[in-house]
PDB file of C-alpha atoms in Angstrom:
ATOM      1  CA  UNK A  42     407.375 -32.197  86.880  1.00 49.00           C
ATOM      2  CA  UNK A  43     408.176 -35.195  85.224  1.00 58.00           C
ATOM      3  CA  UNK A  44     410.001 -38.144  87.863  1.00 61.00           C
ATOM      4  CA  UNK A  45     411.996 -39.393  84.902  1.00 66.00           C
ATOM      5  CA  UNK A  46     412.003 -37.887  81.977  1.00 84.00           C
ATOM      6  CA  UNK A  47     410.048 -35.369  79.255  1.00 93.00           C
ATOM      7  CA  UNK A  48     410.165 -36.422  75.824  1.00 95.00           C
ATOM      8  CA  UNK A  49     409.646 -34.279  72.420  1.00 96.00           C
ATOM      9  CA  UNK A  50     408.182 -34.820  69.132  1.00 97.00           C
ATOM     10  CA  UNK A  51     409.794 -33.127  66.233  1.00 98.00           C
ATOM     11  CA  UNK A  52     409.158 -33.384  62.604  1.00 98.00           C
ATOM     12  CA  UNK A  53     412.300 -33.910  61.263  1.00 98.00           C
ATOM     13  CA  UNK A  54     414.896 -36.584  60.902  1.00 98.00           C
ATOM     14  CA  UNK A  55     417.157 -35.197  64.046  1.00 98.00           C
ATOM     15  CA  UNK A  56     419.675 -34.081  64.149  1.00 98.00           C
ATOM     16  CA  UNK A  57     419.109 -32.586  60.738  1.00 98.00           C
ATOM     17  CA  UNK A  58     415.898 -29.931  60.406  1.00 98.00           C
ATOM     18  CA  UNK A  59     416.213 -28.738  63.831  1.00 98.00           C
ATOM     19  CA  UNK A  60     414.502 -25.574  64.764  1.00 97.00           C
ATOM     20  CA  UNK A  61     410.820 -24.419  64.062  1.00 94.00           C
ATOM     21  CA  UNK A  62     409.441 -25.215  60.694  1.00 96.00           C
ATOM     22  CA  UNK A  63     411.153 -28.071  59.258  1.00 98.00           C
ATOM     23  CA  UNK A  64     408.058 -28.571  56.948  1.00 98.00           C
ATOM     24  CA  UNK A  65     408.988 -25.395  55.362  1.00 98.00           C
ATOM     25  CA  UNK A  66     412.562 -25.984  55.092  1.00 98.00           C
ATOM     26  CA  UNK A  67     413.002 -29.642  53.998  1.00 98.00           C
ATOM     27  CA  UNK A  68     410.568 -29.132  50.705  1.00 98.00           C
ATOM     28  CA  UNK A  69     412.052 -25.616  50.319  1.00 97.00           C
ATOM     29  CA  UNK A  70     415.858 -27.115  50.175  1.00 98.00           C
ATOM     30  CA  UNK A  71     414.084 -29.901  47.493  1.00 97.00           C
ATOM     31  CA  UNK A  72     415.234 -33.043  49.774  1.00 98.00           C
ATOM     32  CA  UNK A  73     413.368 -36.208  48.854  1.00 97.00           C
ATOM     33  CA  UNK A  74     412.279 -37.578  52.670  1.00 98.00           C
ATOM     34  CA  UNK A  75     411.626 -36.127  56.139  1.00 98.00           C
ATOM     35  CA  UNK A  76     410.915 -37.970  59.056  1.00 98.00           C
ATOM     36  CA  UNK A  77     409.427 -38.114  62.872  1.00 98.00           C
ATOM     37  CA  UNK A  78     411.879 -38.027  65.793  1.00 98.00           C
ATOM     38  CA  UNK A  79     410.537 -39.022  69.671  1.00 98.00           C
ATOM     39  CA  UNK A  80     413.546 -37.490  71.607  1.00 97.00           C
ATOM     40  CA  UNK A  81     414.321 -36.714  75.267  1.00 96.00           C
ATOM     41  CA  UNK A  82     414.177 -32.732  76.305  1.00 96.00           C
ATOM     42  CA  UNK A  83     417.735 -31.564  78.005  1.00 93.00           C
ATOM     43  CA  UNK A  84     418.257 -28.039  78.053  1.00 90.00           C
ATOM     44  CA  UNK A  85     419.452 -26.906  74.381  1.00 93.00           C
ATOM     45  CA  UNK A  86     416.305 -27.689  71.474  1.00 92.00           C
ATOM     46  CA  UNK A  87     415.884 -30.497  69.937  1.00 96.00           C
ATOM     47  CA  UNK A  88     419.293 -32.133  70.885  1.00 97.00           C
ATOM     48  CA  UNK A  89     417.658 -34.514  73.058  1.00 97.00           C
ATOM     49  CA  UNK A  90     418.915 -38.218  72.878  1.00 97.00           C
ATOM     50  CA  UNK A  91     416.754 -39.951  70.081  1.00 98.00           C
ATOM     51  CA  UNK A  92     414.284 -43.158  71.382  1.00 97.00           C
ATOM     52  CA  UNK A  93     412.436 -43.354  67.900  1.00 97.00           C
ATOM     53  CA  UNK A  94     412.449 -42.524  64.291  1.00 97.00           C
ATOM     54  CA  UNK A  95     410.748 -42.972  61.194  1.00 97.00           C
ATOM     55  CA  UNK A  96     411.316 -41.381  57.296  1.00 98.00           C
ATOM     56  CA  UNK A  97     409.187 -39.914  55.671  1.00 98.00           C
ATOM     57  CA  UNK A  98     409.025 -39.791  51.737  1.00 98.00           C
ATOM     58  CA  UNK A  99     408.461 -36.173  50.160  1.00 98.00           C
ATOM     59  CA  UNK A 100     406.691 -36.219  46.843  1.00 96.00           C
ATOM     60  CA  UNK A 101     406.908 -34.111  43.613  1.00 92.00           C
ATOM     61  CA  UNK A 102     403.949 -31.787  44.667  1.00 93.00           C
ATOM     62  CA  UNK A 103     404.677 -31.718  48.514  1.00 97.00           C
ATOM     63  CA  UNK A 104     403.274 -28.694  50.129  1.00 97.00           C
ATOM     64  CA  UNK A 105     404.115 -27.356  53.827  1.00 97.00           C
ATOM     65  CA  UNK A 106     400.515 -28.530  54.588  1.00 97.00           C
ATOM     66  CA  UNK A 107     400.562 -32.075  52.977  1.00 98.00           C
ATOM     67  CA  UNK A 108     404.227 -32.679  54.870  1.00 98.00           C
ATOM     68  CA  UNK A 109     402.744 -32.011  58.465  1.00 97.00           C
ATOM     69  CA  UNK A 110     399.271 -33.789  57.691  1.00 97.00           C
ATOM     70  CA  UNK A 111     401.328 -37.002  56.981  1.00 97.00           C
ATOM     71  CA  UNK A 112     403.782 -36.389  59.767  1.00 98.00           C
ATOM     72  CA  UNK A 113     401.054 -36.120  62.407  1.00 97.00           C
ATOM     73  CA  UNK A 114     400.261 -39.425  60.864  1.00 97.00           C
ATOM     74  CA  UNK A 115     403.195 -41.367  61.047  1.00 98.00           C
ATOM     75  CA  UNK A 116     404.012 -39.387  64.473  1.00 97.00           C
ATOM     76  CA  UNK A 117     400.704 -41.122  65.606  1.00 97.00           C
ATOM     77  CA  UNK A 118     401.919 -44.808  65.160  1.00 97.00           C
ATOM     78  CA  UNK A 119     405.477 -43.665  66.081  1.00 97.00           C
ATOM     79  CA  UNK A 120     404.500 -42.983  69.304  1.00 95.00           C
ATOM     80  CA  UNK A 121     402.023 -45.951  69.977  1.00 95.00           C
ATOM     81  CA  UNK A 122     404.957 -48.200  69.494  1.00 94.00           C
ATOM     82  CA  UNK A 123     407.546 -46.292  71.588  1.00 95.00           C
ATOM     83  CA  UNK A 124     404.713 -46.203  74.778  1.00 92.00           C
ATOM     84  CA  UNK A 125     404.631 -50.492  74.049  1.00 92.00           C
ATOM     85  CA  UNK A 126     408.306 -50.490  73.835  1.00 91.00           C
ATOM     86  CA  UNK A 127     408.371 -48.399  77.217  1.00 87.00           C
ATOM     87  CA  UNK A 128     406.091 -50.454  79.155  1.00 86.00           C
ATOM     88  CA  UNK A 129     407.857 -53.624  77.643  1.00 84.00           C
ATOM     89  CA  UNK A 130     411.101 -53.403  76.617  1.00 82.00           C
ATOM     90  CA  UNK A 131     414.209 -51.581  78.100  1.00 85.00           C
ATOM     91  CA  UNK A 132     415.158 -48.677  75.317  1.00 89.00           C
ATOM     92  CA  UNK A 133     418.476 -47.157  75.182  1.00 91.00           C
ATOM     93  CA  UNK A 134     418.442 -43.457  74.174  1.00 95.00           C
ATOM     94  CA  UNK A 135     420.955 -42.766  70.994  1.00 96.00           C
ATOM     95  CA  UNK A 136     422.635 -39.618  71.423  1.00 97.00           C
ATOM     96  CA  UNK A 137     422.601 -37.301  68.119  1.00 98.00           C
ATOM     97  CA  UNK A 138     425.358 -36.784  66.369  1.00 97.00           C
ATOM     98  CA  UNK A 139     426.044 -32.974  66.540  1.00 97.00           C
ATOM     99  CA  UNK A 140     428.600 -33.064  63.625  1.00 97.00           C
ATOM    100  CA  UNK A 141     425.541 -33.857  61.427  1.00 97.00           C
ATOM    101  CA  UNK A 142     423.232 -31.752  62.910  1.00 98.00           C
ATOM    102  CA  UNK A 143     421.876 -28.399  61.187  1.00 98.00           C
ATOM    103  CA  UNK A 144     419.592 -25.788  62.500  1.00 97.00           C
ATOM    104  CA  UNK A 145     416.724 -23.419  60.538  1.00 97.00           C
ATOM    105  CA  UNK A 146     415.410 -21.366  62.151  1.00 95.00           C
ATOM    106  CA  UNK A 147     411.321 -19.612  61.592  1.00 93.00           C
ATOM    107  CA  UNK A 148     411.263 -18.554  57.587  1.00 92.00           C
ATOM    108  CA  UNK A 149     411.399 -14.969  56.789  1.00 89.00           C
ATOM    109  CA  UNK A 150     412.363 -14.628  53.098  1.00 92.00           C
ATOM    110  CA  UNK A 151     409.443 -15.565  51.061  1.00 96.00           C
ATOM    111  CA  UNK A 152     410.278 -13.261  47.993  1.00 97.00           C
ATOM    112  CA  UNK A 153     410.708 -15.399  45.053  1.00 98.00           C
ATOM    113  CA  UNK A 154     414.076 -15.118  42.965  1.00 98.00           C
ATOM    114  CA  UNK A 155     413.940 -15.291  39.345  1.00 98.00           C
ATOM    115  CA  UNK A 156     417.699 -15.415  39.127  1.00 97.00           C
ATOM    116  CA  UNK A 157     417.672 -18.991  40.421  1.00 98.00           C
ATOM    117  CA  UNK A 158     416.056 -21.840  39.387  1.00 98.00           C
ATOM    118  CA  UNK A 159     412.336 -22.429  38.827  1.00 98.00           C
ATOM    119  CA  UNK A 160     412.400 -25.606  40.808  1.00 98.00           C
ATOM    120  CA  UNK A 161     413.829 -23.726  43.322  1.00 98.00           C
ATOM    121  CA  UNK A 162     411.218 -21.128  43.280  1.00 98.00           C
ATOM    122  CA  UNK A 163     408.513 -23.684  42.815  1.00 98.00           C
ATOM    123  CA  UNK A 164     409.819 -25.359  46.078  1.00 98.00           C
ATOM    124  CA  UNK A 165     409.660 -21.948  48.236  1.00 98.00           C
ATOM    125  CA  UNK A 166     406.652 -21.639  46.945  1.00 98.00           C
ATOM    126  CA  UNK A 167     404.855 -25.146  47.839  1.00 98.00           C
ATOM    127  CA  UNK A 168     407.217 -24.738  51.190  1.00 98.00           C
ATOM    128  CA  UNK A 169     405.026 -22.149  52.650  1.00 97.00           C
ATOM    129  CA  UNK A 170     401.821 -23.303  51.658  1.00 95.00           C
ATOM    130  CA  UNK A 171     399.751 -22.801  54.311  1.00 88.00           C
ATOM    131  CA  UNK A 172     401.387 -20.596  56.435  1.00 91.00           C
ATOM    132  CA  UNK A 173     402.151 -17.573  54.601  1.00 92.00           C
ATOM    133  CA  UNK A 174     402.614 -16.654  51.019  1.00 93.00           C
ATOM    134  CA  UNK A 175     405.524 -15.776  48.606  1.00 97.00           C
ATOM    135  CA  UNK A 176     405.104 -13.173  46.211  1.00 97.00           C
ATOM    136  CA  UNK A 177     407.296 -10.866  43.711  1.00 97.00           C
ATOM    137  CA  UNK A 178     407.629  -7.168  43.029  1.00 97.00           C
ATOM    138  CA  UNK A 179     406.584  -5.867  39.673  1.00 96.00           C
ATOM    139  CA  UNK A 180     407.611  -2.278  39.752  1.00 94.00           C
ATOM    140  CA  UNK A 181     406.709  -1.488  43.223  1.00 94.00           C
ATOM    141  CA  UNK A 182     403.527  -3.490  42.852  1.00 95.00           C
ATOM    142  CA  UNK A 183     403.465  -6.500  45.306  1.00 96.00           C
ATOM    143  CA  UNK A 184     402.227 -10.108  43.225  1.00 97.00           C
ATOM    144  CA  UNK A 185     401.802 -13.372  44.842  1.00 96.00           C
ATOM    145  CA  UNK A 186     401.177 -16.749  42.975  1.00 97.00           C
ATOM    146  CA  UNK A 187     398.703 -19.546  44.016  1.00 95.00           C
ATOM    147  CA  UNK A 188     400.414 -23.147  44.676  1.00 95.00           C
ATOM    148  CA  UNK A 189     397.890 -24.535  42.795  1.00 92.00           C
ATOM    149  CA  UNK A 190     397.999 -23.236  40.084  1.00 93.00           C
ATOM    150  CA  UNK A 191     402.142 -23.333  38.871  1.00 97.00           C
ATOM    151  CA  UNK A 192     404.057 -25.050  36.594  1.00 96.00           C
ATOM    152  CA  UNK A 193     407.310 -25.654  35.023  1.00 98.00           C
ATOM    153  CA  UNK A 194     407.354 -25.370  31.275  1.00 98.00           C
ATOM    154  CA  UNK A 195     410.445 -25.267  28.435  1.00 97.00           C
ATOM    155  CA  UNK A 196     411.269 -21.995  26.769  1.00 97.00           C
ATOM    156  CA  UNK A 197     410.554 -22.002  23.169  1.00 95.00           C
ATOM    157  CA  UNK A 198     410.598 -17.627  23.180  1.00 96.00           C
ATOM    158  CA  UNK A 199     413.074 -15.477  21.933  1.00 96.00           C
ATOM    159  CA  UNK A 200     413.639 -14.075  25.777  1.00 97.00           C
ATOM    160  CA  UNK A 201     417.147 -15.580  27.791  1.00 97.00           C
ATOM    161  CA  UNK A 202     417.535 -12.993  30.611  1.00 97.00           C
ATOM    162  CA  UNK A 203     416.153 -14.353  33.591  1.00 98.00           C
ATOM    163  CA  UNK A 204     413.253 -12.251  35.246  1.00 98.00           C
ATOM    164  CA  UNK A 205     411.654 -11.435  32.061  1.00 98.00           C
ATOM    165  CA  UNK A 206     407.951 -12.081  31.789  1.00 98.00           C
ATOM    166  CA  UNK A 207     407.537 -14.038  28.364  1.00 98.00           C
ATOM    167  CA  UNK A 208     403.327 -14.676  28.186  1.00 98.00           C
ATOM    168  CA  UNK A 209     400.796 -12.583  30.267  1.00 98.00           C
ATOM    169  CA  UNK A 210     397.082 -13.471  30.499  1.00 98.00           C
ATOM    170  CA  UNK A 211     394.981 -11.103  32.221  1.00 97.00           C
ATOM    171  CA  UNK A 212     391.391 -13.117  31.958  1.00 97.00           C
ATOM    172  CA  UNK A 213     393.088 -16.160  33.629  1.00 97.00           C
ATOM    173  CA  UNK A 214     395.310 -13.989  35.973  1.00 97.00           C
ATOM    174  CA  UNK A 215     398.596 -15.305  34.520  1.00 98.00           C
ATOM    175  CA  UNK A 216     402.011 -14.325  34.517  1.00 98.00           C
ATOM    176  CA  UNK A 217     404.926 -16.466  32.906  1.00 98.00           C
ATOM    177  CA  UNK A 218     408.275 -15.407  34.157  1.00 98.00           C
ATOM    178  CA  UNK A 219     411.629 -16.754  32.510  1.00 98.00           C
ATOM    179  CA  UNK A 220     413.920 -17.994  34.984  1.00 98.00           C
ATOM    180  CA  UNK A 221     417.854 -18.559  35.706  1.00 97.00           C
ATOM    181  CA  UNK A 222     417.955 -22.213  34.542  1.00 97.00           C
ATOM    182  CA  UNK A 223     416.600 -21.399  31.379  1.00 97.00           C
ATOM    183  CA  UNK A 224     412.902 -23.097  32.474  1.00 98.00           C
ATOM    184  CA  UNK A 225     409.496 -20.711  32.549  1.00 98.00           C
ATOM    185  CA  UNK A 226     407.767 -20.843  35.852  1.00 98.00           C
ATOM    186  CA  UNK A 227     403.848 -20.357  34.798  1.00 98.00           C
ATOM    187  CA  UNK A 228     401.890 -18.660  36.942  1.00 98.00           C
ATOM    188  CA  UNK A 229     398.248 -18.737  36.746  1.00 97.00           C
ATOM    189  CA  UNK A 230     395.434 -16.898  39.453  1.00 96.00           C
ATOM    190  CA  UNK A 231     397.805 -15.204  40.968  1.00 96.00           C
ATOM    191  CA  UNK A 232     396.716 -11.817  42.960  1.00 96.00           C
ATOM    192  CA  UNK A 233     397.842  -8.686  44.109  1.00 96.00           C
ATOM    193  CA  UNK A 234     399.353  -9.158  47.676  1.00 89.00           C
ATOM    194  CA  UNK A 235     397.348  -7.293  49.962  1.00 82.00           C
ATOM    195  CA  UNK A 236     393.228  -9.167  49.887  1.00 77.00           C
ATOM    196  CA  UNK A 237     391.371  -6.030  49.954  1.00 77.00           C
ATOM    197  CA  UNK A 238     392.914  -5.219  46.457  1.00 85.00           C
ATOM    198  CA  UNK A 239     392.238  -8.918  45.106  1.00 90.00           C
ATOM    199  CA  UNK A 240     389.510  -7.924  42.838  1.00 91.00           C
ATOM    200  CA  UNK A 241     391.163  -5.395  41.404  1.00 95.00           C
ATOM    201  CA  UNK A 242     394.291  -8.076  39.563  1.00 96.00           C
ATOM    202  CA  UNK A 243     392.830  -8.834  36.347  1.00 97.00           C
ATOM    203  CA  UNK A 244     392.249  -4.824  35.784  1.00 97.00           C
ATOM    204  CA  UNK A 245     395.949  -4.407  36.650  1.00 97.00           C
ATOM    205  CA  UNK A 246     397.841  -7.116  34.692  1.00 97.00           C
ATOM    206  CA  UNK A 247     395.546  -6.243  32.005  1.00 97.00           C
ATOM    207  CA  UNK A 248     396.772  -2.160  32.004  1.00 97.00           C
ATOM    208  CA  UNK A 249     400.366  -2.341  33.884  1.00 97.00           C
ATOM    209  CA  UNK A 250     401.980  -6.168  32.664  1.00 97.00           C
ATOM    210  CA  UNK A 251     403.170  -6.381  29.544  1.00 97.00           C
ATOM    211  CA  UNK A 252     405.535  -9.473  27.399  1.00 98.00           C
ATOM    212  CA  UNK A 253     409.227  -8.319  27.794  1.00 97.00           C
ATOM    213  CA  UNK A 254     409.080  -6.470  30.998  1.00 97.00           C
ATOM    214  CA  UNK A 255     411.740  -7.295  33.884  1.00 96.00           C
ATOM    215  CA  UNK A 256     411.203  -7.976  37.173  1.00 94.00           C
ATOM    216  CA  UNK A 257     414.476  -7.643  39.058  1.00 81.00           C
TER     217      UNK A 257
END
């Protein structure tokens, strides 16, 4: 047991981004910085007065795996200068202000939405990267997308409902689906959801995907 005191590291600007996965959450709700919180442990999570913090910038093509590589990073010299500062200084805890404070809690929705946004899509979809994978229903067939291989292009078809696949590729494994905003999110290598049936996409968009169809 600790004689004075335990103290947390959590990847998120606290109060905000408290729970789990803020990785996930931060790029997924398209904010433009995170951050790296040192915080005492009481007995509710992550609500522990703050004795550090540092932001973090997110970039255009943040993924979930990029954000926590550079917050182990910064979390690193973070906490090198708050173990000086406790050997050498006296450091008065700030308590969090729970009137900013929001909570999010382990993902579970990774279907992507064609009715909203393609940023917003793009963003789930960089979000999860490399944890899990989103992925879309065409029919009752079961597609995911690869996050490296995605991006945001203008419409110049005829198409305007959103959820309408406007260019198909089967040799490159590519699916171009309109989207609410009135912006294409292109989708190249993506793959049929379950592995074992991997080899088998090409043969499928190919035979089963065709320009106009809906996925709803």
């Amino acid at each position: 047991m600790p004689k004075i005191a335990t103290i947390n590291v959590h990847p998120s600007l606290l109060p905000k981004y408290r729970g789990p996965n803020p990785y996930f959450w931060v790029i997924k709700n398209q904010e433009k910085k995170s951050g790296v919180t040192f915080h005492l442990v009481d007995s509710n999570y992550d609500t522990g007065a703050i004795l550090a913090q540092e932001e973090i910038e997110i970039t255009e093509n943040e993924t979930g795996k990029s954000l926590k590589k550079k917050t182990v990073l910064k979390a690193r010299g973070v906490g090198r200068e708050l173990l000086k500062a406790l050997n050498d200084d006296i450091i008065i805890p700030l308590q969090q202000r729970e009137d900013c404070a929001t909570y999010f809690s382990t993902p579970c929705d990774l279907e992507l939405d064609f009715k909203k946004s393609a940023e917003e899509n793009l963003a789930k979809i960089r979000a999860i990267y490399n944890w899990g994978e989103t992925y879309f229903y065409h029919g009752s067939t079961i597609l995911t997308p690869n996050v490296k291989n995605i991006e945001i292009i203008e419409n110049n078809t005829n198409y305007s409902s959103a959820g309408t696949i406007v260019n198909v590729n089967y040799k490159t494994k590519m699916i171009s689906v309109l989207c609410e905003d009135g912006k294409i999110l292109k989708m190249e290598n993506i793959n049929l959801y379950r592995k074992y049936d991997r080899i088998f996409t090409s043969n499928y968009i190919k035979q089963e995907i065709h320009i106009g169809d809906l996925i709803l």
